[in-house]
Coordinates of C-alpha atoms in Angstrom, one line a residue:
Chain A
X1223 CA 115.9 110.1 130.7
X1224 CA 115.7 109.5 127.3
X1225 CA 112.3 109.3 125.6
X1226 CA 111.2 106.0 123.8
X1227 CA 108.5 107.0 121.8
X1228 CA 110.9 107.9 118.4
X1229 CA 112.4 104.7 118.9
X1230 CA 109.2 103.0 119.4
X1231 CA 107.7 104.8 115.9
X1232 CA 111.0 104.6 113.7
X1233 CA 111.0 101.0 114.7
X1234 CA 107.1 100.9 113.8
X1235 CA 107.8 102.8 110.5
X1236 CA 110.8 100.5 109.3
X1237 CA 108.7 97.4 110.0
X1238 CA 105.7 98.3 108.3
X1239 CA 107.4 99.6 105.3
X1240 CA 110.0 96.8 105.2
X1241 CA 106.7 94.2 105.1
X1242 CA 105.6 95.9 101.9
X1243 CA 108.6 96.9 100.3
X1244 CA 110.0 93.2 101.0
X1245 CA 106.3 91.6 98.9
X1246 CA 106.5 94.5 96.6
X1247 CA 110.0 94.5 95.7
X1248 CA 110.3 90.5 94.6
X1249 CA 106.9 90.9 92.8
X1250 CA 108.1 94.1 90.7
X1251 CA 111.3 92.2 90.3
X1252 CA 109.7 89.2 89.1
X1253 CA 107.4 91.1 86.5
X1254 CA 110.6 93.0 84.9
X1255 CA 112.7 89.8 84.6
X1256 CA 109.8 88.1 83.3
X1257 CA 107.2 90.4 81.5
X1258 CA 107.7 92.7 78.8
X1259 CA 105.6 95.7 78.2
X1260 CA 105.8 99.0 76.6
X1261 CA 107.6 101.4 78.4
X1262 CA 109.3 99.3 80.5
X1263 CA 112.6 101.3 80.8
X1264 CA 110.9 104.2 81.8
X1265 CA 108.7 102.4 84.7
X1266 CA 111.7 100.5 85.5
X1267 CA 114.1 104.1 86.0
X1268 CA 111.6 106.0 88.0
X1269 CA 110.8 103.4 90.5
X1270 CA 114.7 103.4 91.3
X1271 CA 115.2 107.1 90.9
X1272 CA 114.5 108.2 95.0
X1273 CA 117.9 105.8 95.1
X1274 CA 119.4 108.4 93.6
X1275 CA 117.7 111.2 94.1
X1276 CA 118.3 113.7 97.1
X1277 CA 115.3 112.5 99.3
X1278 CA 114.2 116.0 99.8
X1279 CA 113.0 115.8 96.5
X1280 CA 111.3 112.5 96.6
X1281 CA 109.6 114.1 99.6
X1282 CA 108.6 117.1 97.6
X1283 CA 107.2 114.8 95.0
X1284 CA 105.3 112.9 97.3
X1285 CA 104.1 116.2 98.9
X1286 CA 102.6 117.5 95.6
X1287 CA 100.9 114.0 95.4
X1288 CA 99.4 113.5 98.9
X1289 CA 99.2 117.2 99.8
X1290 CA 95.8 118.6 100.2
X1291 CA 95.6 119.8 96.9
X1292 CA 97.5 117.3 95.3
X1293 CA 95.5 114.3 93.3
X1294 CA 95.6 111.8 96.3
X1295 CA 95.2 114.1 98.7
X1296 CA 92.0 115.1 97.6
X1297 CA 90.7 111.8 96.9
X1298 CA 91.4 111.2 100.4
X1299 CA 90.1 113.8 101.6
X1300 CA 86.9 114.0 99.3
X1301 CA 86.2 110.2 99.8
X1302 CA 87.2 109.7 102.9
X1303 CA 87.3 112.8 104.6
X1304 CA 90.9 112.1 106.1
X1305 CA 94.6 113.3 104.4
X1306 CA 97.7 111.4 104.8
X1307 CA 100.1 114.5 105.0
X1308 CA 101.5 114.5 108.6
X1309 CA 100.6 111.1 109.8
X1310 CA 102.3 108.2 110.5
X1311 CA 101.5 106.6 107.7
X1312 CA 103.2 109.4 105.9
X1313 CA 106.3 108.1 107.5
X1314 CA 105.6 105.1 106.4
X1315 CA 104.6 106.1 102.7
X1316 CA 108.2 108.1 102.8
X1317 CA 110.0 105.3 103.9
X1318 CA 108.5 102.9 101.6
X1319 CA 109.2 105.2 98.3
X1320 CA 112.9 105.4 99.9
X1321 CA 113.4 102.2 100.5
X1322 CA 112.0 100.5 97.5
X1323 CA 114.9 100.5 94.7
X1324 CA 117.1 98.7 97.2
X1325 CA 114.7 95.8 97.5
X1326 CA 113.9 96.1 94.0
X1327 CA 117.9 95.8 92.7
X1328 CA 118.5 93.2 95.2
X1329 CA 115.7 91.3 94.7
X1330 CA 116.2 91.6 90.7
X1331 CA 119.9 90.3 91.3
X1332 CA 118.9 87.2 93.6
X1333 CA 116.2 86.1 91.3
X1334 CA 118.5 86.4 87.9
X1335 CA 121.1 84.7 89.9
X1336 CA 118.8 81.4 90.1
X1337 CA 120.1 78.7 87.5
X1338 CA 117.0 78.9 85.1
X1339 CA 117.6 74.5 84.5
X1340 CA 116.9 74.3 88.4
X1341 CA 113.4 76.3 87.5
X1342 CA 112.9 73.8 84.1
X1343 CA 114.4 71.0 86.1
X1344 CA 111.1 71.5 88.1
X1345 CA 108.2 72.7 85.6
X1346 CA 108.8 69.0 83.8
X1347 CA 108.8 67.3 87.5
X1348 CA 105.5 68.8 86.9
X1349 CA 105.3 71.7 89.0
X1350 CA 102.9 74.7 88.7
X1351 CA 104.9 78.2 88.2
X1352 CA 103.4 78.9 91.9
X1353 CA 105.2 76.2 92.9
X1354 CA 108.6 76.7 91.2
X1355 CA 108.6 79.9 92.9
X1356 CA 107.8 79.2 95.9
X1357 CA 109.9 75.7 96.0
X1358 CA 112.8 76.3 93.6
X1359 CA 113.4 80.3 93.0
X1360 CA 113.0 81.8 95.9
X1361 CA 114.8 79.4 98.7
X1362 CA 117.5 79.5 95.7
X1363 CA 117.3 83.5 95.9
X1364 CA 116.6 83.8 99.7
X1365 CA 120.0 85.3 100.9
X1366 CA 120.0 88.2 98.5
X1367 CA 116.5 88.6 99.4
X1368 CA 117.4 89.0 102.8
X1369 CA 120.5 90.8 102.0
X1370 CA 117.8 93.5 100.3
X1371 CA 115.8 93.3 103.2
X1372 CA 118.4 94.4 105.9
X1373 CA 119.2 97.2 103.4
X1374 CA 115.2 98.3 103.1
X1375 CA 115.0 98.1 106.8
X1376 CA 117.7 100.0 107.9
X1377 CA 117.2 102.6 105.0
X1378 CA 113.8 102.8 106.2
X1379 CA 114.8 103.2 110.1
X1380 CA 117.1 106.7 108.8
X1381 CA 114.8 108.0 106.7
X1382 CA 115.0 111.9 107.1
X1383 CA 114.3 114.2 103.9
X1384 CA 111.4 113.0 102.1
X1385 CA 109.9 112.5 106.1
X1386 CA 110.2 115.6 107.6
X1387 CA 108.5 116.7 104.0
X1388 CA 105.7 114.9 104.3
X1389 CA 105.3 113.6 107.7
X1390 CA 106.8 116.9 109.3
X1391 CA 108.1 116.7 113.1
X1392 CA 104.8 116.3 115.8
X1393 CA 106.5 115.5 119.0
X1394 CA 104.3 112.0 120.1
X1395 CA 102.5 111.6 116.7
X1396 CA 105.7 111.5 114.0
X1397 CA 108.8 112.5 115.2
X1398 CA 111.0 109.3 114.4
X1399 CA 114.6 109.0 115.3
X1400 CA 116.4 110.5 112.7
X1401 CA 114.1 113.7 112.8
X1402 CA 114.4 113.7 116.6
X1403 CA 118.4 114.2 116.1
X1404 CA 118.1 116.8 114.0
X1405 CA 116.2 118.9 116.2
X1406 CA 118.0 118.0 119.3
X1407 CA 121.1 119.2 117.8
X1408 CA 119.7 122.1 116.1
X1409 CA 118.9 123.5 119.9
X1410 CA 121.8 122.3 120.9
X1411 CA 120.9 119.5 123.1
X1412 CA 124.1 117.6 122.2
X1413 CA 123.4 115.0 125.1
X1414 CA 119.7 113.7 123.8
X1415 CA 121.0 113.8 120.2
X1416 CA 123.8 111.2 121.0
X1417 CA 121.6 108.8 122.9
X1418 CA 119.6 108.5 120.1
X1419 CA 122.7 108.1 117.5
X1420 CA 123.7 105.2 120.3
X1421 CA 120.3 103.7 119.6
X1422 CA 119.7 103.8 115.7
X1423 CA 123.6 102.9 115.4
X1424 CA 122.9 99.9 117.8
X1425 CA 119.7 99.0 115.9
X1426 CA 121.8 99.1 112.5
X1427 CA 124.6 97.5 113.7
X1428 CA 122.7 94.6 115.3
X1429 CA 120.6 94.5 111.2
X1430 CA 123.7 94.4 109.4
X1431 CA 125.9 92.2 112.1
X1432 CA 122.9 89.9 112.0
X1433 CA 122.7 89.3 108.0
X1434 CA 126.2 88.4 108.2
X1435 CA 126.2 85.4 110.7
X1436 CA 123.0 84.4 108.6
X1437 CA 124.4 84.6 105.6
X1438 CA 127.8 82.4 107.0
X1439 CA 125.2 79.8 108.4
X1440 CA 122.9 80.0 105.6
X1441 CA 124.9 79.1 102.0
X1442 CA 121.7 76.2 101.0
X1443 CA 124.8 73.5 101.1
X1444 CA 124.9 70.4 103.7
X1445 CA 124.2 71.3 107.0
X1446 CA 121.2 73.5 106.0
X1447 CA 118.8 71.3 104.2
X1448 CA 115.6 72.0 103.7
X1449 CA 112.6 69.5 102.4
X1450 CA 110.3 71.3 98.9
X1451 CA 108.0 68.2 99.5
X1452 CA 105.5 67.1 102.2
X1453 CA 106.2 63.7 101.6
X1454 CA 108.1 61.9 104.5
X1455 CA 109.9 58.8 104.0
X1456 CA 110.5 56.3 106.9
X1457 CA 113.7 54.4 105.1
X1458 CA 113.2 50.5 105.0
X1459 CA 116.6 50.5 106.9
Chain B
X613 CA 105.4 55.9 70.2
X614 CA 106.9 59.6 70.0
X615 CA 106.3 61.5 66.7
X616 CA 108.5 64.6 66.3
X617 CA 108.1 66.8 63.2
X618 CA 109.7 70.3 63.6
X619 CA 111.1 73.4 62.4
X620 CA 113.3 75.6 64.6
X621 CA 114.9 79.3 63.5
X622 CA 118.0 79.4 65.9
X623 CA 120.7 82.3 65.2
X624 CA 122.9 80.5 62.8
X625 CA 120.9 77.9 60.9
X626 CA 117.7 76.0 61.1
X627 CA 116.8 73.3 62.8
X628 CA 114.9 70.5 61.3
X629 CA 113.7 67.1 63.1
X630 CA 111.8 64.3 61.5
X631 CA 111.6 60.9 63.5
X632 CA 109.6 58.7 65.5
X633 CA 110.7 56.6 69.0
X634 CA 109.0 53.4 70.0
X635 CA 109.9 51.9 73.1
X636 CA 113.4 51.9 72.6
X637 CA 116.6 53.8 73.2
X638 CA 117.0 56.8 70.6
X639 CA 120.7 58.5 70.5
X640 CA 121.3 61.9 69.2
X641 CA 124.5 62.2 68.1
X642 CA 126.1 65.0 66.8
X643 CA 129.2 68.0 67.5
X644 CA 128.2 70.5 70.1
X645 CA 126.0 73.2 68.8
X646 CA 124.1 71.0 66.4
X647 CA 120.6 71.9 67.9
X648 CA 120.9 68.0 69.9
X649 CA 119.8 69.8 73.3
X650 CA 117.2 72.1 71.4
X651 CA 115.6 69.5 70.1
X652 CA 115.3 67.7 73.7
X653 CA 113.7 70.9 74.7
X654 CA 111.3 71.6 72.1
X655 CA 109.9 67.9 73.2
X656 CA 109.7 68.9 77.0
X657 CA 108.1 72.0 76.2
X658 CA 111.1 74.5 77.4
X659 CA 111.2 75.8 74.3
X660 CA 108.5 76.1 70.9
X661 CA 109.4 74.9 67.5
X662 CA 108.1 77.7 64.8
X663 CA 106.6 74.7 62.9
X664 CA 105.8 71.6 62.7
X665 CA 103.7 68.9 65.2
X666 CA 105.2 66.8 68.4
X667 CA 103.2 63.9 69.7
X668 CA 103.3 61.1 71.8
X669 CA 101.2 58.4 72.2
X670 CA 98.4 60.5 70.1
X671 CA 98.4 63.2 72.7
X672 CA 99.6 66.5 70.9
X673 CA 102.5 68.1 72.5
X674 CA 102.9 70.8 70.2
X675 CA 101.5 71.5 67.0
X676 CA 101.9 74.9 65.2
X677 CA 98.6 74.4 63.1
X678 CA 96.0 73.6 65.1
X679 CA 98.0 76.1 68.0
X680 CA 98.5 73.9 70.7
X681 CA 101.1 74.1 73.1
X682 CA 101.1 71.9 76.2
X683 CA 103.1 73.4 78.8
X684 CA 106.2 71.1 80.4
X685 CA 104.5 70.4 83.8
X686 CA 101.4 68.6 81.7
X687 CA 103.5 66.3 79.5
X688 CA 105.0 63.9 81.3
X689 CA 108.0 64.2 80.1
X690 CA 111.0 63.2 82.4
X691 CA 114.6 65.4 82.0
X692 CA 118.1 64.4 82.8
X693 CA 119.6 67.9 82.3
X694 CA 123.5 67.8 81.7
X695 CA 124.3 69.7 84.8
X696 CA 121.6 67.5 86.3
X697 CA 120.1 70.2 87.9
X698 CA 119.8 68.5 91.2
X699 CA 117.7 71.1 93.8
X700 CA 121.1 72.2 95.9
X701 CA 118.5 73.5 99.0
X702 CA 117.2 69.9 99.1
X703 CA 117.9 66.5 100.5
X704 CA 118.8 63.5 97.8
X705 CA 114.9 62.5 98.9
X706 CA 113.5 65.6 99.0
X707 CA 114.8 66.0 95.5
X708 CA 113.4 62.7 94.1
X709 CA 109.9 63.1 95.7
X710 CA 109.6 66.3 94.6
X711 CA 108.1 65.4 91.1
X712 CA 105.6 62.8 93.0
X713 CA 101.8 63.6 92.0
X714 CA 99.5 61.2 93.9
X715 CA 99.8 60.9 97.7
X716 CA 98.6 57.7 98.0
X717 CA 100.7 54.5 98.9
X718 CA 101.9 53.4 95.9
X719 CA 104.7 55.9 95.0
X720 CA 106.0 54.1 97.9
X721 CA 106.6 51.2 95.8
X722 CA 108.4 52.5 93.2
X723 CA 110.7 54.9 95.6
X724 CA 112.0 52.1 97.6
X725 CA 112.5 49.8 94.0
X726 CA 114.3 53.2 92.2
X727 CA 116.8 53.3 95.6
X728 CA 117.1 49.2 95.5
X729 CA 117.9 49.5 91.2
X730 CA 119.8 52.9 91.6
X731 CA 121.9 51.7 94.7
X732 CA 121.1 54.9 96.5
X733 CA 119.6 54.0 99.7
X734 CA 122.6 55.4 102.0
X735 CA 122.4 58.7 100.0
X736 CA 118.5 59.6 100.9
X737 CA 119.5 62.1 103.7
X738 CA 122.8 63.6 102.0
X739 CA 123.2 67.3 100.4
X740 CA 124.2 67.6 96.9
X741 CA 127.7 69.3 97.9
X742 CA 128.6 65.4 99.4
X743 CA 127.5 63.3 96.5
X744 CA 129.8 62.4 93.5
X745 CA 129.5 62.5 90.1
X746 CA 127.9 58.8 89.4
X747 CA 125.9 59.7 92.3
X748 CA 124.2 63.1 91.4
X749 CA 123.4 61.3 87.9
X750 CA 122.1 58.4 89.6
X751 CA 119.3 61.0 91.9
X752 CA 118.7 63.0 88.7
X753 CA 117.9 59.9 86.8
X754 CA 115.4 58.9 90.2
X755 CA 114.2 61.9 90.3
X756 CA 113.0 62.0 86.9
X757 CA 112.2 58.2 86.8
X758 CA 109.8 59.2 90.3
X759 CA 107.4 61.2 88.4
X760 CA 105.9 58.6 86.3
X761 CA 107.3 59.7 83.0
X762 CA 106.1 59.0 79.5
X763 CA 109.0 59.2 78.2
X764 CA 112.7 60.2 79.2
X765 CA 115.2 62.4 77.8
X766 CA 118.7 62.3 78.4
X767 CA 121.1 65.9 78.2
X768 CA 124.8 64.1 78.0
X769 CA 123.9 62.1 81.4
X770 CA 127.4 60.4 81.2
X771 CA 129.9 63.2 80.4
X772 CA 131.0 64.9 83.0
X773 CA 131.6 61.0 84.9
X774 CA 135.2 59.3 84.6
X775 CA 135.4 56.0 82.3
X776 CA 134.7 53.2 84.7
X777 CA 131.3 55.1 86.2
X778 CA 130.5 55.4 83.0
X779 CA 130.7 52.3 82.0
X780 CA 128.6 51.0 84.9
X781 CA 126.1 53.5 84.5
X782 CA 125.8 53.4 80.7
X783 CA 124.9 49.4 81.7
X784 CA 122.6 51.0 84.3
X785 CA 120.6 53.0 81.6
X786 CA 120.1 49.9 79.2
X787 CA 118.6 48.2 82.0
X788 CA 116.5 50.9 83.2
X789 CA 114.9 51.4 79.7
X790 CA 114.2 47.9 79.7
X791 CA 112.1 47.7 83.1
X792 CA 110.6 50.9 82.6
X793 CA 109.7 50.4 78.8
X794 CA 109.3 53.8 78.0
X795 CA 110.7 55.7 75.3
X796 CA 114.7 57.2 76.1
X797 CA 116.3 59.9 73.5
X798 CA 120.0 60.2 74.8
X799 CA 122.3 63.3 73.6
X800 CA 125.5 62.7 73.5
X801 CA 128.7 63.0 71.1
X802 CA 130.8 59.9 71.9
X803 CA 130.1 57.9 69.0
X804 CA 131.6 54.8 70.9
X805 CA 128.6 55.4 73.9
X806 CA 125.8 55.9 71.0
X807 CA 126.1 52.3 69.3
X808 CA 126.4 51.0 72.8
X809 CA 123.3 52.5 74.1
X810 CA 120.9 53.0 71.1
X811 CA 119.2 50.7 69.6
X812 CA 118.3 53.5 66.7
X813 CA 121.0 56.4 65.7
X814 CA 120.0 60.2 64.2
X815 CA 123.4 61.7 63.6
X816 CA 123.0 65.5 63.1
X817 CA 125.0 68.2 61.6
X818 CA 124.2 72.0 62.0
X819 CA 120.6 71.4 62.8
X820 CA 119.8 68.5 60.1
X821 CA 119.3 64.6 60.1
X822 CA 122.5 63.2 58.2
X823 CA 121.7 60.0 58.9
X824 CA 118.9 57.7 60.7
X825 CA 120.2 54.7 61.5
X826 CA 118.7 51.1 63.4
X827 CA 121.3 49.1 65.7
X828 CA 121.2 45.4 65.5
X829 CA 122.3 44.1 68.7

């Protein structure tokens, strides 16, 4: 019988991580379309580097970082008295560093793709920048935002390298699907490794499937209309 | 009364506006690329002038001296954009309530009198993808109209409409200007549509006044 608990955590780990890398991801995209700083370029390549890095490497970084001797570690562990390194929320710190240029380049691409007179069309109906994002931009930008966050999510769900750096493999405390594959089929436990490609291929499949009879029903044209004011109008008719 | 007095550095010249509007229908008229839309901006606050003051009614817009600069969604300033930038994600209503400020009873007033002048009524709970032309500029020119404006300006409302819309609707704007009373600067560069619609002419040439001229009608 197969064992639930790695879904159960993988699940856990690409939900969490896909909540903050969804918020994070349109509000770092936001600041680089509209903000310009020193040294954007720079801030700008190394948050989408783990893209393209091999995610060993990431997880090395983030092991020098949240290790006991590294500067968060210690913090932690000074402060707090607690470390991140082989927790849970290690997972989720690994899958959030992974997953976070997806969101980020999709996100950047939705929001640019918004007609900037749609945006202006609303600042002189008088609305606040709050409200032109959350009323004009971001419905406008919505299926590329979702788009990103199927990607984050199932990124997230097969994270591997930088987890097994940082979050290691404790059977019942972070051994996550992916992790749980590899070490089934390194002792040659062929049968529990392909239950659990069955499950993280259904789980994916079911994401991806999903975003596309979203994105068919979705295209913000008639059919799908949605109100940006409170006010309701009874017609006279 | 508007007051515009401005300097603008775009890429290949300068642009440079002197006039004043009074209740009345202003046309600029000039060939694309003149600085017509840039100086509609500038007034709606989309874009700064480098120099110079914008004011209407005595309430300072823009000035470079005394650094003020009055964002778009303070100034009252209603905008027919060429496109018409109708919200495609929204109802015809939704869009023309959206720039509604007060909740109280009485923008009820003026909704139901915009879709009785306007003719829109049987639109209200259409998408933008099953409206035509005359119709998307008749929304755009309620949903501007719905937000109380001081003042309107126009982006080429008419040219994207074949000739018989736009005759009706260039009849349609006359009208409007005269119930609402508020000052209208058009943009456009059919010459035969400017004497019909303005009652005061500033043709423009590479980002200068060539001529400011009154309309007797």
């Amino acid at each position: 019988m197969i064992d639930w608990q790695p879904v159960v955590l993988s699940l856990k780990v690409a939900l969490v991580s896909l909540v903050v890398v969804f918020i994070l991801g349109i509000a770092t995209a936001l600041i680089m379309i509209r903000k310009q700083f020193p040294g954007k370029a720079v801030y700008e390549s190394l948050i989408t580097m783990p893209m393209v890095l091999p995610p060993v490497v990431t997880g090395f970084a983030l092991l020098l970082l949240i290790g006991r001797n590294g500067p968060v570690g210690k913090v932690m562990l000074d402060l707090f008295d607690t470390q991140l390194i082989f927790t849970q929320t290690a997972a989720v710190l690994a899958a959030i560093v992974i997953a976070f240029p997806l969101m980020y380049q999709s996100a950047k691409a939705a929001l640019q793709s918004v007609d900037s007179n749609l945006e202006d069309a609303a600042r002189t109906l008088g609305a606040s920048e709050w409200r032109v994002l959350l009323t004009v931009t971001i419905p406008l930008a919505m299926p590329g935002l979702i788009a990103g966050g199927v990607l984050a999510f199932s990124r997230a769900l097969g994270e591997f390298g930088a987890t097994i750096m940082i979050a290691g493999n404790i059977p019942g405390k972070t051994q996550t699907i992916p992790i749980t594959i590899y070490f089934a089929a390194e002792s040659n436990d062929l049968i529990e490794a392909g239950y659990y490609v069955a499950v993280i291929s259904s789980i994916t499949f079911g994401a991806i499937f999903w975003l596309n009879t979203w994105s068919k029903k979705n295209s913000w044209y008639p059919g799908t209309l949605r109100g940006g004011n409170p006010h309701r109008v009874k017609s006279r008719d | 009364m508007l007051k515009v007095a401005i300097k603008k550095v775009l890429p290949d010249f300068e642009l440079t506006m002197n006039f004043e509007v009074d209740n009345s229908i202003m046309v600029l008229f000039g060939p694309s690329g003149c600085g017509k839309t840039t100086t509609l901006r500038c007034i709606a606050g989309l874009e700064k002038p480098n120099a110079g003051i914008i004011t209407l009614n005595n309430q300072i817009f823009f000035s470079a001296e005394s650094k003020v600069f009055i964002p778009p969604r303070e100034r009252g300033v209603g905008y027919m954009f060429q496109d018409y930038a109708l919200f495609p994600h929204m109802s015809v209503e939704s869009n023309i309530l959206y720039g509604v400020k007060n909740k109280g009873d009485q923008w009820q007033e003026l909704y139901q009198e915009l879709l009785h002048l306007l003719k829109i009524r049987p639109l209200i709970h259409r998408g933008m993808k099953q409206l035509s032309g005359g119709e998307k500029q008749r929304v755009a020119l309620a949903r501007a109209l719905m937000a109380n404006p001081n003042i309107l300006l126009l982006d080429e409302p008419l040219s994207a409409l074949d000739s018989e819309t736009r005759l009706e609707l260039q009849e349609e704007l006359i009208n409007m200007q005269k119930i609402w009373k508020i000052p209208f600067i058009m943009v456009t560069h059919d010459r035969g549509e400017a004497e019909k619609i303005g009652d005061q002419i500033i043709f423009m040439s590479r980002g200068q006044e060539i001529e400011n001229k009154r309309i007797s009608k």
